[in-house]
DNA sequence: TTGACAAGTAATCGGTCGTTTACTATAATA
DNA sequence: TATTATAGTAAACGACCGATTACTTGTCAA
Protein backbone atom coordinates (compact mmCIF):
# COMPACT_ATOMS: atom_id res chain seq x y z
CA UNK A 1 0.00 0.00 0.00
CA UNK A 2 1.37 3.36 -1.01
CA UNK A 3 0.17 6.91 -0.66
CA UNK A 4 2.64 8.25 -3.19
CA UNK A 5 -0.05 8.50 -5.81
CA UNK A 6 -2.10 10.67 -3.50
CA UNK A 7 0.91 12.80 -2.56
CA UNK A 8 1.60 13.42 -6.23
CA UNK A 9 -1.98 14.48 -6.72
CA UNK A 10 -1.89 16.92 -3.82
CA UNK A 11 1.45 18.40 -4.80
CA UNK A 12 0.39 18.84 -8.40
CA UNK A 13 -2.91 20.33 -7.26
CA UNK A 14 -1.12 23.08 -5.39
CA UNK A 15 1.23 23.82 -8.25
CA UNK A 16 -1.50 23.85 -10.90
CA UNK A 17 -3.62 26.14 -8.75
CA UNK A 18 -0.72 28.52 -8.27
CA UNK A 19 0.90 28.69 -11.69
CA UNK A 20 -1.45 27.05 -14.18
CA UNK A 21 -1.14 23.81 -16.09
CA UNK A 22 1.47 24.82 -18.66
CA UNK A 23 3.76 26.50 -16.15
CA UNK A 24 4.12 23.36 -14.04
CA UNK A 25 6.65 20.75 -15.17
CA UNK A 26 6.94 17.12 -14.22
CA UNK A 27 10.37 17.89 -12.76
CA UNK A 28 8.86 20.51 -10.45
CA UNK A 29 6.23 18.11 -9.16
CA UNK A 30 8.81 15.37 -8.65
CA UNK A 31 11.26 17.81 -7.08
CA UNK A 32 8.75 18.87 -4.43
CA UNK A 33 8.31 15.21 -3.51
CA UNK A 34 12.07 14.46 -3.62
CA UNK A 35 11.67 11.77 -6.22
CA UNK A 36 12.70 11.65 -9.86
CA UNK A 37 10.24 12.55 -12.55
CA UNK A 38 10.43 9.04 -13.99
CA UNK A 39 8.72 7.79 -10.84
CA UNK A 40 5.66 9.88 -11.62
CA UNK A 41 4.99 7.67 -14.63
CA UNK A 42 4.62 4.62 -12.35
CA UNK A 43 1.44 6.24 -11.03
CA UNK A 44 0.08 8.34 -13.89
CA UNK A 45 0.47 7.71 -17.54
CA UNK A 46 1.35 11.31 -18.38
CA UNK A 47 1.06 14.91 -17.20
CA UNK A 48 -2.44 15.34 -18.57
CA UNK A 49 -3.50 12.24 -16.63
CA UNK A 50 -2.43 13.89 -13.38
CA UNK A 51 -4.40 17.00 -14.22
CA UNK A 52 -7.47 15.06 -15.31
CA UNK A 53 -7.42 12.92 -12.19
CA UNK A 54 -7.22 16.03 -10.04
CA UNK A 55 -9.98 17.60 -12.00
CA UNK A 56 -12.34 14.67 -11.78
CA UNK A 57 -11.73 14.51 -8.07
CA UNK A 58 -12.52 18.18 -7.65
CA UNK A 59 -15.67 17.93 -9.72
CA UNK A 60 -16.78 14.89 -7.79
CA UNK A 61 -16.11 16.56 -4.44
CA UNK A 62 -18.06 19.59 -5.58
CA UNK A 63 -21.03 17.48 -6.60
CA UNK A 64 -20.99 15.46 -3.38
CA UNK A 65 -20.74 18.64 -1.38
CA UNK A 66 -23.60 20.27 -3.26
CA UNK A 67 -25.79 17.26 -2.67
CA UNK A 68 -24.91 17.03 1.00
CA UNK A 69 -24.98 20.71 1.88
CA UNK A 70 -28.32 21.35 0.49
CA UNK A 71 -29.56 22.94 -2.61
CA UNK A 72 -32.40 23.66 -0.26
CA UNK A 73 -35.13 21.09 -0.89
CA UNK A 74 -34.52 20.57 -4.54
CA UNK A 75 -36.86 18.22 -6.35
CA UNK A 76 -36.91 16.59 -9.75
CA UNK A 77 -40.53 15.64 -10.20
CA UNK A 78 -40.66 17.12 -13.67
CA UNK A 79 -43.13 19.68 -12.43
CA UNK A 80 -42.58 23.39 -12.60
CA UNK A 81 -41.39 23.59 -9.04
CA UNK A 82 -37.68 23.04 -8.45
CA UNK A 83 -37.72 23.78 -4.76
CA UNK A 84 -40.17 23.26 -2.00
CA UNK A 85 -40.74 25.06 1.26
CA UNK A 86 -37.62 27.19 0.97
CA UNK A 87 -37.43 29.37 4.03
CA UNK A 88 -35.30 32.48 4.30
CA UNK A 89 -33.59 30.76 7.19
CA UNK A 90 -32.49 27.82 5.05
CA UNK A 91 -31.30 30.18 2.34
CA UNK A 92 -29.12 32.01 4.83
CA UNK A 93 -27.75 28.79 6.25
CA UNK A 94 -27.06 27.43 2.80
CA UNK A 95 -25.24 30.53 1.58
CA UNK A 96 -23.12 30.76 4.70
CA UNK A 97 -22.12 27.14 4.51
CA UNK A 98 -21.29 27.57 0.84
CA UNK A 99 -19.11 30.59 1.58
CA UNK A 100 -17.35 28.76 4.38
CA UNK A 101 -16.70 25.85 2.05
CA UNK A 102 -15.38 27.85 -0.90
CA UNK A 103 -13.07 29.97 1.23
CA UNK A 104 -11.75 27.45 3.75
CA UNK A 105 -11.78 24.04 2.13
CA UNK A 106 -8.43 23.44 0.52
CA UNK A 107 -9.78 21.47 -2.41
CA UNK A 108 -12.51 23.97 -3.10
CA UNK A 109 -10.04 26.88 -3.07
CA UNK A 110 -7.68 25.15 -5.43
CA UNK A 111 -10.55 24.11 -7.64
CA UNK A 112 -11.59 27.72 -8.01
CA UNK A 113 -8.04 28.79 -8.74
CA UNK A 114 -7.52 26.19 -11.42
CA UNK A 115 -10.80 27.13 -13.08
CA UNK A 116 -9.75 30.76 -12.89
CA UNK A 117 -6.36 30.19 -14.47
CA UNK A 118 -7.66 28.09 -17.35
CA UNK A 119 -10.87 29.99 -18.08
CA UNK A 120 -9.71 31.92 -21.14
CA UNK A 121 -7.92 29.13 -22.97
CA UNK A 122 -10.87 27.60 -24.80
CA UNK A 123 -14.64 27.56 -24.92
CA UNK A 124 -14.93 24.48 -22.75
CA UNK A 125 -12.91 26.03 -19.96
CA UNK A 126 -14.86 29.26 -20.21
CA UNK A 127 -18.17 27.45 -19.96
CA UNK A 128 -17.04 25.38 -17.01
CA UNK A 129 -15.83 28.44 -15.14
CA UNK A 130 -19.11 30.18 -15.78
CA UNK A 131 -21.09 27.13 -14.75
CA UNK A 132 -19.32 26.76 -11.42
CA UNK A 133 -18.54 30.36 -10.49
CA UNK A 134 -20.23 32.76 -12.88
CA UNK A 135 -23.61 32.46 -14.54
CA UNK A 136 -24.27 29.07 -12.94
CA UNK A 137 -24.83 30.24 -9.38
CA UNK A 138 -26.66 33.33 -10.62
CA UNK A 139 -29.12 31.21 -12.62
CA UNK A 140 -29.58 28.88 -9.68
CA UNK A 141 -30.38 31.69 -7.29
CA UNK A 142 -32.63 33.28 -9.86
CA UNK A 143 -34.72 30.09 -9.99
CA UNK A 144 -34.74 29.95 -6.22
CA UNK A 145 -36.02 33.52 -5.89
CA UNK A 146 -38.63 32.96 -8.56
CA UNK A 147 -40.03 30.00 -6.66
CA UNK A 148 -39.95 31.90 -3.40
CA UNK A 149 -41.84 34.77 -4.96
CA UNK A 150 -44.53 32.37 -6.11
CA UNK A 151 -44.74 30.86 -2.66
CA UNK A 152 -44.98 34.30 -1.15
CA UNK A 153 -41.87 34.07 1.02
CA UNK A 154 -40.03 36.63 -1.07
CA UNK A 155 -41.03 40.06 -2.30
CA UNK A 156 -41.82 40.44 -5.99
CA UNK A 157 -39.26 41.86 -8.34
CA UNK A 158 -36.92 40.92 -11.16
CA UNK A 159 -35.42 37.61 -10.00
CA UNK A 160 -32.44 37.84 -12.37
CA UNK A 161 -31.54 41.28 -11.08
CA UNK A 162 -31.99 40.10 -7.52
CA UNK A 163 -29.83 37.05 -8.09
CA UNK A 164 -26.96 39.18 -9.37
CA UNK A 165 -27.21 41.50 -6.39
CA UNK A 166 -27.34 38.54 -4.05
CA UNK A 167 -24.53 36.45 -5.51
CA UNK A 168 -22.09 39.19 -6.52
CA UNK A 169 -20.71 39.87 -3.02
CA UNK A 170 -20.17 36.14 -2.65
CA UNK A 171 -18.09 36.14 -5.80
CA UNK A 172 -16.12 39.29 -4.92
CA UNK A 173 -15.38 38.25 -1.36
CA UNK A 174 -14.06 34.87 -2.52
CA UNK A 175 -11.42 36.68 -4.53
CA UNK A 176 -10.56 39.07 -1.73
CA UNK A 177 -10.37 36.18 0.70
CA UNK A 178 -7.88 34.42 -1.56
CA UNK A 179 -5.49 37.32 -1.28
CA UNK A 180 -4.95 37.04 2.45
CA UNK A 181 -3.51 34.27 4.55
CA UNK A 182 -4.43 36.03 7.78
CA UNK A 183 -7.23 34.06 9.41
CA UNK A 184 -8.44 36.97 11.44
CA UNK A 185 -8.91 38.95 8.27
CA UNK A 186 -10.66 36.04 6.63
CA UNK A 187 -13.18 36.08 9.44
CA UNK A 188 -13.79 39.76 8.89
CA UNK A 189 -14.48 39.01 5.25
CA UNK A 190 -16.91 36.27 6.25
CA UNK A 191 -18.61 38.76 8.57
CA UNK A 192 -19.11 41.17 5.70
CA UNK A 193 -20.72 38.38 3.75
CA UNK A 194 -23.02 37.50 6.63
CA UNK A 195 -24.00 41.14 6.96
CA UNK A 196 -24.75 41.16 3.26
CA UNK A 197 -27.13 38.23 3.56
CA UNK A 198 -28.86 39.70 6.57
CA UNK A 199 -29.25 43.00 4.81
CA UNK A 200 -30.64 41.26 1.77
CA UNK A 201 -33.11 39.14 3.68
CA UNK A 202 -34.16 42.17 5.66
CA UNK A 203 -34.97 43.89 2.41
CA UNK A 204 -36.70 41.11 0.51
CA UNK A 205 -38.05 38.45 2.85
CA UNK A 206 -41.72 38.75 3.63
CA UNK A 207 -41.21 37.54 7.19
CA UNK A 208 -38.26 38.75 9.20
CA UNK A 209 -35.43 36.57 10.45
CA UNK A 210 -34.87 36.21 14.17
CA UNK A 211 -31.39 37.61 14.41
CA UNK A 212 -30.56 36.17 17.81
CA UNK A 213 -30.51 32.54 16.72
CA UNK A 214 -27.29 31.31 15.17
CA UNK A 215 -27.74 28.90 12.35
CA UNK A 216 -25.62 25.81 11.96
CA UNK A 217 -25.67 23.41 9.09
CA UNK B 1 9.54 53.70 -39.57
CA UNK B 2 8.16 50.32 -38.69
CA UNK B 3 5.05 49.15 -36.91
CA UNK B 4 6.37 45.65 -36.40
CA UNK B 5 7.26 46.41 -32.82
CA UNK B 6 3.67 47.46 -32.15
CA UNK B 7 2.29 44.43 -33.96
CA UNK B 8 4.42 42.15 -31.82
CA UNK B 9 3.11 43.89 -28.73
CA UNK B 10 -0.53 43.49 -29.76
CA UNK B 11 -0.12 39.87 -30.78
CA UNK B 12 1.68 38.97 -27.58
CA UNK B 13 -0.94 40.86 -25.57
CA UNK B 14 -3.70 38.67 -26.93
CA UNK B 15 -1.78 35.48 -26.37
CA UNK B 16 -0.72 36.39 -22.84
CA UNK B 17 -4.29 37.35 -21.97
CA UNK B 18 -5.59 34.07 -23.30
CA UNK B 19 -3.06 31.51 -22.10
CA UNK B 20 -0.84 33.21 -19.52
CA UNK B 21 2.82 34.16 -19.72
CA UNK B 22 4.41 30.72 -19.41
CA UNK B 23 2.11 29.06 -21.91
CA UNK B 24 3.05 31.49 -24.69
CA UNK B 25 6.26 30.79 -26.60
CA UNK B 26 8.32 33.10 -28.76
CA UNK B 27 7.63 30.78 -31.69
CA UNK B 28 3.88 31.19 -31.24
CA UNK B 29 4.11 34.96 -31.22
CA UNK B 30 6.36 34.95 -34.28
CA UNK B 31 4.16 32.39 -36.03
CA UNK B 32 1.07 34.55 -35.67
CA UNK B 33 2.97 37.38 -37.36
CA UNK B 34 4.47 35.12 -40.04
CA UNK B 35 8.00 35.99 -39.12
CA UNK B 36 10.73 33.93 -37.48
CA UNK B 37 11.25 34.09 -33.77
CA UNK B 38 14.75 35.48 -34.27
CA UNK B 39 13.18 38.65 -35.65
CA UNK B 40 11.48 39.31 -32.32
CA UNK B 41 14.87 39.95 -30.78
CA UNK B 42 15.43 42.87 -33.15
CA UNK B 43 12.65 44.67 -31.27
CA UNK B 44 12.70 43.29 -27.74
CA UNK B 45 15.65 41.99 -25.85
CA UNK B 46 13.81 38.91 -24.56
CA UNK B 47 10.40 37.44 -23.77
CA UNK B 48 10.17 39.14 -20.41
CA UNK B 49 10.85 42.47 -22.12
CA UNK B 50 7.79 41.99 -24.33
CA UNK B 51 5.65 41.21 -21.31
CA UNK B 52 7.01 44.12 -19.29
CA UNK B 53 6.50 46.56 -22.14
CA UNK B 54 2.90 45.39 -22.53
CA UNK B 55 2.39 45.64 -18.83
CA UNK B 56 3.77 49.16 -18.49
CA UNK B 57 1.60 50.24 -21.37
CA UNK B 58 -1.50 48.76 -19.75
CA UNK B 59 -0.73 50.36 -16.40
CA UNK B 60 -0.11 53.70 -18.06
CA UNK B 61 -3.35 53.50 -20.06
CA UNK B 62 -5.24 52.64 -16.89
CA UNK B 63 -3.78 55.60 -15.03
CA UNK B 64 -4.48 58.00 -17.90
CA UNK B 65 -7.99 56.71 -18.18
CA UNK B 66 -8.61 57.02 -14.45
CA UNK B 67 -7.38 60.58 -14.49
CA UNK B 68 -9.42 61.52 -17.51
CA UNK B 69 -12.64 59.70 -16.71
CA UNK B 70 -13.11 61.11 -13.37
CA UNK B 71 -12.45 59.88 -9.92
CA UNK B 72 -15.20 62.37 -9.32
CA UNK B 73 -13.68 65.59 -8.05
CA UNK B 74 -10.74 64.12 -6.27
CA UNK B 75 -8.47 66.53 -4.43
CA UNK B 76 -5.07 66.28 -2.81
CA UNK B 77 -4.99 69.19 -0.45
CA UNK B 78 -3.74 67.08 2.42
CA UNK B 79 -6.96 67.72 4.23
CA UNK B 80 -9.34 65.01 5.35
CA UNK B 81 -11.58 65.45 2.35
CA UNK B 82 -10.67 63.39 -0.69
CA UNK B 83 -13.66 64.35 -2.78
CA UNK B 84 -15.75 67.43 -3.12
CA UNK B 85 -19.33 67.99 -4.16
CA UNK B 86 -19.85 64.41 -5.25
CA UNK B 87 -23.37 64.12 -6.56
CA UNK B 88 -25.23 60.86 -6.98
CA UNK B 89 -25.49 61.77 -10.64
CA UNK B 90 -21.74 61.96 -11.09
CA UNK B 91 -21.33 58.68 -9.25
CA UNK B 92 -23.72 56.97 -11.62
CA UNK B 93 -22.06 58.48 -14.67
CA UNK B 94 -18.63 57.50 -13.39
CA UNK B 95 -19.58 53.91 -12.65
CA UNK B 96 -21.27 53.45 -16.00
CA UNK B 97 -18.34 54.84 -17.92
CA UNK B 98 -16.01 52.62 -15.92
CA UNK B 99 -18.09 49.55 -16.70
CA UNK B 100 -18.21 50.44 -20.37
CA UNK B 101 -14.45 50.86 -20.39
CA UNK B 102 -13.58 47.62 -18.61
CA UNK B 103 -15.92 45.51 -20.72
CA UNK B 104 -15.48 47.03 -24.18
CA UNK B 105 -11.99 48.49 -24.40
CA UNK B 106 -9.68 45.87 -25.79
CA UNK B 107 -6.68 46.91 -23.76
CA UNK B 108 -8.66 47.07 -20.56
CA UNK B 109 -10.13 43.61 -21.11
CA UNK B 110 -6.76 42.08 -21.80
CA UNK B 111 -5.27 43.91 -18.85
CA UNK B 112 -7.85 42.32 -16.58
CA UNK B 113 -7.26 38.90 -18.05
CA UNK B 114 -3.50 39.09 -17.65
CA UNK B 115 -3.87 40.22 -14.04
CA UNK B 116 -6.32 37.38 -13.49
CA UNK B 117 -4.04 34.72 -14.93
CA UNK B 118 -0.96 35.82 -13.00
CA UNK B 119 -2.61 36.66 -9.68
CA UNK B 120 -1.66 33.52 -7.74
CA UNK B 121 1.96 33.23 -8.81
CA UNK B 122 3.53 35.55 -6.26
CA UNK B 123 2.72 38.18 -3.67
CA UNK B 124 3.40 41.05 -6.03
CA UNK B 125 0.94 39.75 -8.62
CA UNK B 126 -1.66 39.11 -5.92
CA UNK B 127 -1.35 42.63 -4.57
CA UNK B 128 -1.56 44.19 -8.02
CA UNK B 129 -4.67 42.21 -8.88
CA UNK B 130 -6.31 43.25 -5.64
CA UNK B 131 -5.30 46.86 -6.11
CA UNK B 132 -6.81 47.09 -9.59
CA UNK B 133 -9.78 44.75 -9.36
CA UNK B 134 -10.31 43.58 -5.79
CA UNK B 135 -9.83 45.54 -2.59
CA UNK B 136 -8.66 48.64 -4.47
CA UNK B 137 -12.00 49.66 -5.95
CA UNK B 138 -13.81 48.65 -2.77
CA UNK B 139 -11.58 50.88 -0.66
CA UNK B 140 -11.99 53.72 -3.11
CA UNK B 141 -15.77 53.51 -3.07
CA UNK B 142 -15.73 53.17 0.69
CA UNK B 143 -13.92 56.48 0.96
CA UNK B 144 -16.32 58.01 -1.51
CA UNK B 145 -19.37 56.92 0.46
CA UNK B 146 -17.85 58.07 3.70
CA UNK B 147 -17.38 61.55 2.31
CA UNK B 148 -20.86 61.60 0.86
CA UNK B 149 -22.31 60.62 4.20
CA UNK B 150 -20.52 63.52 5.84
CA UNK B 151 -21.79 65.87 3.19
CA UNK B 152 -25.30 64.55 3.66
CA UNK B 153 -25.80 63.30 0.11
CA UNK B 154 -25.74 59.68 1.19
CA UNK B 155 -27.61 57.87 3.94
CA UNK B 156 -25.64 56.82 6.99
CA UNK B 157 -24.43 53.26 7.35
CA UNK B 158 -21.31 51.11 7.25
CA UNK B 159 -19.40 52.49 4.26
CA UNK B 160 -17.26 49.37 3.89
CA UNK B 161 -20.32 47.15 3.75
CA UNK B 162 -21.96 49.51 1.31
CA UNK B 163 -18.90 49.61 -0.91
CA UNK B 164 -18.85 45.82 -1.18
CA UNK B 165 -22.53 45.74 -2.09
CA UNK B 166 -22.01 48.47 -4.62
CA UNK B 167 -18.88 47.20 -6.33
CA UNK B 168 -19.54 43.44 -6.27
CA UNK B 169 -22.01 43.36 -9.19
CA UNK B 170 -19.49 45.38 -11.19
CA UNK B 171 -16.88 42.72 -10.53
CA UNK B 172 -19.20 39.77 -11.22
CA UNK B 173 -20.63 41.21 -14.42
CA UNK B 174 -17.15 41.86 -15.79
CA UNK B 175 -16.45 38.16 -15.55
CA UNK B 176 -19.79 37.17 -17.06
CA UNK B 177 -19.33 39.67 -19.85
CA UNK B 178 -15.95 38.13 -20.68
CA UNK B 179 -17.61 34.80 -21.36
CA UNK B 180 -19.75 35.98 -24.24
CA UNK B 181 -18.81 37.40 -27.60
CA UNK B 182 -22.43 38.23 -28.42
CA UNK B 183 -22.80 42.00 -28.36
CA UNK B 184 -26.51 41.88 -27.76
CA UNK B 185 -25.94 39.83 -24.66
CA UNK B 186 -23.21 42.20 -23.54
CA UNK B 187 -25.72 45.01 -23.67
CA UNK B 188 -28.11 43.03 -21.52
CA UNK B 189 -25.36 42.61 -18.99
CA UNK B 190 -24.67 46.34 -19.06
CA UNK B 191 -28.37 46.92 -18.49
CA UNK B 192 -28.30 44.75 -15.40
CA UNK B 193 -25.43 46.83 -14.12
CA UNK B 194 -27.29 50.06 -14.79
CA UNK B 195 -30.32 48.69 -12.99
CA UNK B 196 -28.08 47.81 -10.08
CA UNK B 197 -26.79 51.36 -9.81
CA UNK B 198 -30.25 52.83 -10.05
CA UNK B 199 -31.51 50.47 -7.40
CA UNK B 200 -28.60 51.35 -5.17
CA UNK B 201 -28.99 55.07 -5.57
CA UNK B 202 -32.70 54.75 -5.01
CA UNK B 203 -31.94 53.04 -1.73
CA UNK B 204 -29.15 55.22 -0.38
CA UNK B 205 -29.17 58.66 -2.00
CA UNK B 206 -30.81 61.37 0.07
CA UNK B 207 -32.18 63.09 -3.04
CA UNK B 208 -33.64 61.05 -5.87
CA UNK B 209 -32.22 60.84 -9.37
CA UNK B 210 -34.30 62.07 -12.29
CA UNK B 211 -34.52 58.89 -14.29
CA UNK B 212 -35.52 60.54 -17.55
CA UNK B 213 -32.24 62.28 -18.20
CA UNK B 214 -29.54 60.23 -19.82
CA UNK B 215 -26.09 60.88 -18.58
CA UNK B 216 -23.08 61.15 -20.83
CA UNK B 217 -19.49 61.45 -19.79
C1' DT C 1 13.73 -20.15 -1.44
C1' DT C 2 12.24 -18.50 -5.38
C1' DG C 3 9.57 -15.77 -8.57
C1' DA C 4 6.70 -11.96 -9.55
C1' DC C 5 5.51 -7.59 -8.92
C1' DA C 6 5.67 -2.71 -7.29
C1' DA C 7 8.20 1.48 -6.95
C1' DG C 8 11.97 3.62 -7.41
C1' DT C 9 16.61 5.48 -10.09
C1' DA C 10 19.56 7.01 -13.85
C1' DA C 11 20.15 7.63 -18.47
C1' DT C 12 18.38 8.75 -22.66
C1' DC C 13 15.05 9.92 -26.31
C1' DG C 14 13.22 13.47 -29.71
C1' DG C 15 11.30 18.06 -29.29
C1' DT C 16 10.75 22.56 -28.00
C1' DC C 17 12.19 26.32 -25.20
C1' DG C 18 14.51 31.10 -25.06
C1' DT C 19 18.43 33.07 -27.02
C1' DT C 20 22.48 34.04 -29.98
C1' DT C 21 25.07 34.06 -34.10
C1' DA C 22 26.21 34.70 -38.95
C1' DC C 23 24.45 36.15 -42.85
C1' DT C 24 21.28 38.75 -46.37
C1' DA C 25 18.37 42.08 -48.42
C1' DT C 26 16.75 46.63 -48.37
C1' DA C 27 16.60 51.38 -47.82
C1' DA C 28 18.40 55.67 -46.13
C1' DT C 29 22.47 58.45 -45.74
C1' DA C 30 27.19 60.48 -46.73
C1' DT D 1 27.91 55.59 -55.54
C1' DA D 2 29.65 53.73 -51.30
C1' DT D 3 28.40 53.18 -46.51
C1' DT D 4 25.68 52.17 -42.81
C1' DA D 5 21.78 50.95 -40.16
C1' DT D 6 17.60 48.26 -40.12
C1' DA D 7 14.89 44.22 -40.18
C1' DG D 8 14.67 40.12 -41.56
C1' DT D 9 16.28 34.73 -42.22
C1' DA D 10 18.34 30.24 -41.14
C1' DA D 11 20.91 27.64 -38.23
C1' DA D 12 22.61 26.45 -34.08
C1' DC D 13 23.26 26.77 -28.91
C1' DG D 14 22.47 24.74 -24.24
C1' DA D 15 18.71 23.89 -21.19
C1' DC D 16 14.69 21.87 -20.19
C1' DC D 17 10.37 19.62 -21.66
C1' DG D 18 7.36 15.21 -21.45
C1' DA D 19 8.08 10.54 -21.98
C1' DT D 20 10.55 5.91 -22.32
C1' DT D 21 13.91 2.56 -21.33
C1' DA D 22 16.89 -0.56 -18.71
C1' DC D 23 18.07 -1.54 -14.41
C1' DT D 24 17.86 -1.97 -9.14
C1' DT D 25 15.72 -2.59 -5.15
C1' DG D 26 12.28 -4.35 -1.53
C1' DT D 27 8.19 -7.06 -0.46
C1' DC D 28 5.35 -10.72 -0.41
C1' DA D 29 3.01 -14.95 -1.97
C1' DA D 30 3.70 -19.70 -3.86
CSV table of C-alpha atoms (C1' of nucleotides) in Angstrom, one decimal, chain D residues 3-9 11-19 21-28 30:
chain,number,residue,atom,x,y,z
D,3,DT,C1',28.4,53.2,-46.5
D,4,DT,C1',25.7,52.2,-42.8
D,5,DA,C1',21.8,50.9,-40.2
D,6,DT,C1',17.6,48.3,-40.1
D,7,DA,C1',14.9,44.2,-40.2
D,8,DG,C1',14.7,40.1,-41.6
D,9,DT,C1',16.3,34.7,-42.2
D,11,DA,C1',20.9,27.6,-38.2
D,12,DA,C1',22.6,26.5,-34.1
D,13,DC,C1',23.3,26.8,-28.9
D,14,DG,C1',22.5,24.7,-24.2
D,15,DA,C1',18.7,23.9,-21.2
D,16,DC,C1',14.7,21.9,-20.2
D,17,DC,C1',10.4,19.6,-21.7
D,18,DG,C1',7.4,15.2,-21.4
D,19,DA,C1',8.1,10.5,-22.0
D,21,DT,C1',13.9,2.6,-21.3
D,22,DA,C1',16.9,-0.6,-18.7
D,23,DC,C1',18.1,-1.5,-14.4
D,24,DT,C1',17.9,-2.0,-9.1
D,25,DT,C1',15.7,-2.6,-5.1
D,26,DG,C1',12.3,-4.3,-1.5
D,27,DT,C1',8.2,-7.1,-0.5
D,28,DC,C1',5.4,-10.7,-0.4
D,30,DA,C1',3.7,-19.7,-3.9
